[in-house]
Short mmCIF file of C-alpha atoms in Angstrom, two decimals:
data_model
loop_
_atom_site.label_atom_id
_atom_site.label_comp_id
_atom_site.label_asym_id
_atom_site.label_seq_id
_atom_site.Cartn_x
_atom_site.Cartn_y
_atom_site.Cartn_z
CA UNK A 1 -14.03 -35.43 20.70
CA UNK A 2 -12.34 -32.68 22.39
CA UNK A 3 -9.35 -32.26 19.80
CA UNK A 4 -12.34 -31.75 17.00
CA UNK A 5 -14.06 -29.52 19.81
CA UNK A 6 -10.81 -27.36 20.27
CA UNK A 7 -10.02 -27.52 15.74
CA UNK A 8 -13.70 -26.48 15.27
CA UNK A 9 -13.46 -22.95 18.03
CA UNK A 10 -10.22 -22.16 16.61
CA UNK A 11 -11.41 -22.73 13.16
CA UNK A 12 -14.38 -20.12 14.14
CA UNK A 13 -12.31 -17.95 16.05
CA UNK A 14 -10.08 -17.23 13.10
CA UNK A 15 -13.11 -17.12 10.92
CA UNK A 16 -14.43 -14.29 13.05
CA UNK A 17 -10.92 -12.35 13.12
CA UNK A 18 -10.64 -12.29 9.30
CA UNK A 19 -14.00 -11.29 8.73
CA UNK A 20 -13.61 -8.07 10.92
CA UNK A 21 -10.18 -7.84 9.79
CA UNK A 22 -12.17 -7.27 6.15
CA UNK A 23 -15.07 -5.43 7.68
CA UNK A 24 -12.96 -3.20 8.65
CA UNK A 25 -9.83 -2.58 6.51
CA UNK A 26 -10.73 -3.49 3.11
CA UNK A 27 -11.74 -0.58 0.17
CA UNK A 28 -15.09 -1.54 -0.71
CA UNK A 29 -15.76 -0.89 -4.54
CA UNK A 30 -19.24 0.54 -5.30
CA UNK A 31 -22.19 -1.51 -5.93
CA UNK A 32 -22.01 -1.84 -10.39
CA UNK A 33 -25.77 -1.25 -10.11
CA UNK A 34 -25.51 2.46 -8.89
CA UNK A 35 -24.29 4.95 -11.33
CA UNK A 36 -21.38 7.59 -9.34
CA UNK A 37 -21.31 10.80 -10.61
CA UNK A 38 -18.15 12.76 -10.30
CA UNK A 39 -17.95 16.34 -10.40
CA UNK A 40 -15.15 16.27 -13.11
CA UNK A 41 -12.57 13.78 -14.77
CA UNK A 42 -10.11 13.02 -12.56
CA UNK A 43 -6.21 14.05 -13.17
CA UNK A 44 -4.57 10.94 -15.16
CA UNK A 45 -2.14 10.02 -17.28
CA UNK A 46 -4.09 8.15 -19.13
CA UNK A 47 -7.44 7.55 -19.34
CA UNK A 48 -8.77 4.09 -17.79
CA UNK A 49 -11.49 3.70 -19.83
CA UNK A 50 -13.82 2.84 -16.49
CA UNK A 51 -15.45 5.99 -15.66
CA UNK A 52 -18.34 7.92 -16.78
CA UNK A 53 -16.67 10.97 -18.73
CA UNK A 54 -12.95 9.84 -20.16
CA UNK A 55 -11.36 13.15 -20.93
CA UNK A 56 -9.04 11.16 -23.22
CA UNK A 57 -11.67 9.30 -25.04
CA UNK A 58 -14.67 11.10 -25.05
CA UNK A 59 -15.98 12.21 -28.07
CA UNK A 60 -17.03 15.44 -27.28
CA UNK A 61 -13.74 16.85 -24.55
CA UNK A 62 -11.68 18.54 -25.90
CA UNK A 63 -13.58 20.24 -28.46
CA UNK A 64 -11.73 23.81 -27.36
CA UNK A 65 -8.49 23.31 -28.18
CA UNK A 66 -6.64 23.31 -31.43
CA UNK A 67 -7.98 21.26 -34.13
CA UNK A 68 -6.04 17.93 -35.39
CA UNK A 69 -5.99 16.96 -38.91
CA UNK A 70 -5.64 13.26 -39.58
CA UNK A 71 -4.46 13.33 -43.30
CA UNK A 72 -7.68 14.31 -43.93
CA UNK A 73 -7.88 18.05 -44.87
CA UNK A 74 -10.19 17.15 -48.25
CA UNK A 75 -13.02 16.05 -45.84
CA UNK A 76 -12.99 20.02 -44.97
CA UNK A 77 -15.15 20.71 -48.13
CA UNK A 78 -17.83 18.78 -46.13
CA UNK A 79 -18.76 21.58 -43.56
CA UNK A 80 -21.60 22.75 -43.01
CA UNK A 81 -23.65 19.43 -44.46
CA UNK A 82 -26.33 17.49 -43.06
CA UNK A 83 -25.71 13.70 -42.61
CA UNK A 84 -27.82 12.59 -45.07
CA UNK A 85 -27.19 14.76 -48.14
CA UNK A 86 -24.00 12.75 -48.71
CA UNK A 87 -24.12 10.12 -52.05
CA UNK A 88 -22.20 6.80 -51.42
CA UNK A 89 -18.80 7.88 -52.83
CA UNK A 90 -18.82 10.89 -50.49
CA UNK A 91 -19.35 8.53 -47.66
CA UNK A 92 -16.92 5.92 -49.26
CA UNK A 93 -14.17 8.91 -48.37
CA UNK A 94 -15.46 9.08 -44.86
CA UNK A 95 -15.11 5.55 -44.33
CA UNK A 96 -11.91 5.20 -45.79
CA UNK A 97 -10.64 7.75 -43.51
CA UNK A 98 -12.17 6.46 -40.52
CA UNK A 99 -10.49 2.53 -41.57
CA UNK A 100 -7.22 3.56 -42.05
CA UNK A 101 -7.60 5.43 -38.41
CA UNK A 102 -4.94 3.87 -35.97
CA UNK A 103 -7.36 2.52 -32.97
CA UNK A 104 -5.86 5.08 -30.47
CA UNK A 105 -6.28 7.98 -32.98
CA UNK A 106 -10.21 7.18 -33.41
CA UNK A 107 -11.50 9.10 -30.68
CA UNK A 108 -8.99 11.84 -31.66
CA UNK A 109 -10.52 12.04 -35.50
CA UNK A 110 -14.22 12.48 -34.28
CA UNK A 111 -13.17 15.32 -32.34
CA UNK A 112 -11.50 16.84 -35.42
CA UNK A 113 -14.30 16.12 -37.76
CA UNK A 114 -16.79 17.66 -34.79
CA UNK A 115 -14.79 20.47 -34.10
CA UNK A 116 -14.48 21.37 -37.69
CA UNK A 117 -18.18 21.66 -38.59
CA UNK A 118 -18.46 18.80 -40.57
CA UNK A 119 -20.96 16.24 -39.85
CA UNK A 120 -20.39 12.59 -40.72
CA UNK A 121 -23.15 10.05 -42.72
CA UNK A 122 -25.62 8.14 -40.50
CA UNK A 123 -23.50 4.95 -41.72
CA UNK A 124 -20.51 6.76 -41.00
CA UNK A 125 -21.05 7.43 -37.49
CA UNK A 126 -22.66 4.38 -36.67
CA UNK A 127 -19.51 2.55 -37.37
CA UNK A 128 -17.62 4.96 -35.34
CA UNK A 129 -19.77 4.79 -32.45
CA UNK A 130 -19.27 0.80 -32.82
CA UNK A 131 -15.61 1.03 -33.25
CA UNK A 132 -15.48 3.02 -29.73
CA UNK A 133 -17.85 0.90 -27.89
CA UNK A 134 -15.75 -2.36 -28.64
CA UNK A 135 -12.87 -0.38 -28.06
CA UNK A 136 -13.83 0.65 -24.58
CA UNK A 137 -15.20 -3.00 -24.04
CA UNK A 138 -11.93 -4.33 -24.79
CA UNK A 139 -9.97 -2.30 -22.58
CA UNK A 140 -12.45 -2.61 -19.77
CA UNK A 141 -11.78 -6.69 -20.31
CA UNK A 142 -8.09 -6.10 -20.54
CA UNK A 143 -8.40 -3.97 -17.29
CA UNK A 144 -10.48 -7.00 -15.25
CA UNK A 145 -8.26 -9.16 -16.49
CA UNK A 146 -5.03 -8.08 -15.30
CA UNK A 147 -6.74 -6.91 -11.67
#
């Protein structure tokens, strides 16, 4: 009875230690119910993918800076147009563009197409936005994966 006594208080006692050994120590990571707003992206390398604005892969940073072309100068000729006075083998050329994208380069192209005036069909940038979303998702698995 008193070896079980003894094995139960130092079973409790190191309990207690490692729980204020976590209390105290340990980086809490915030509560995924509350939203945290940062005052600006942070300086990376490379964008994780797990914050709010993603200077890398947002669709709208950037739009400043030089424009890209993505062997797709003939898209051009669509400035200026609303996104739905295009026919379907106007937005056929879209979409083949936008297919033949590398996945990394995506992000890139809608910034190009944005940036140069040119609005893309309602099918068009549906599939985009889709493309991005599960692109994001699968990077955010990849990322809880590996930690």
């Amino acid at each position: 009875m008193t070896v079980s006594a003894i094995l139960l208080g130092i079973l409790l006692a190191t309990g207690l230690v490692l729980y204020l050994h976590d209390r105290f120590t340990s980086t809490r990571q915030p509560d995924d119910t509350a939203e945290t707003v940062t005052a600006g992206p942070e300086p990376q390398e490379e964008c994780c993918g797990m914050h709010i604005t993603c200077e890398k892969d947002s669709l709208i940073a950037g739009m400043d800076k030089e424009i890209l072309y993505y062997d797709d100068e003939e898209l051009d000729r669509f400035a200026g147009r609303t996104a739905d006075s295009y026919d379907d083998s106007e937005t056929e050329e879209f979409r083949d563009v936008l297919l033949t994208l590398k996945p990394y380069d995506i992000a890139g192209w809608a910034r190009s197409v944005t940036s140069r005036g040119i609005t893309l069909p309602a099918s068009v940038r549906d599939e985009l936005l889709m493309i991005v979303a599960e692109a994001r998702a699968s990077l955010k698995q990849d990322q809880n994966g590996i930690a």
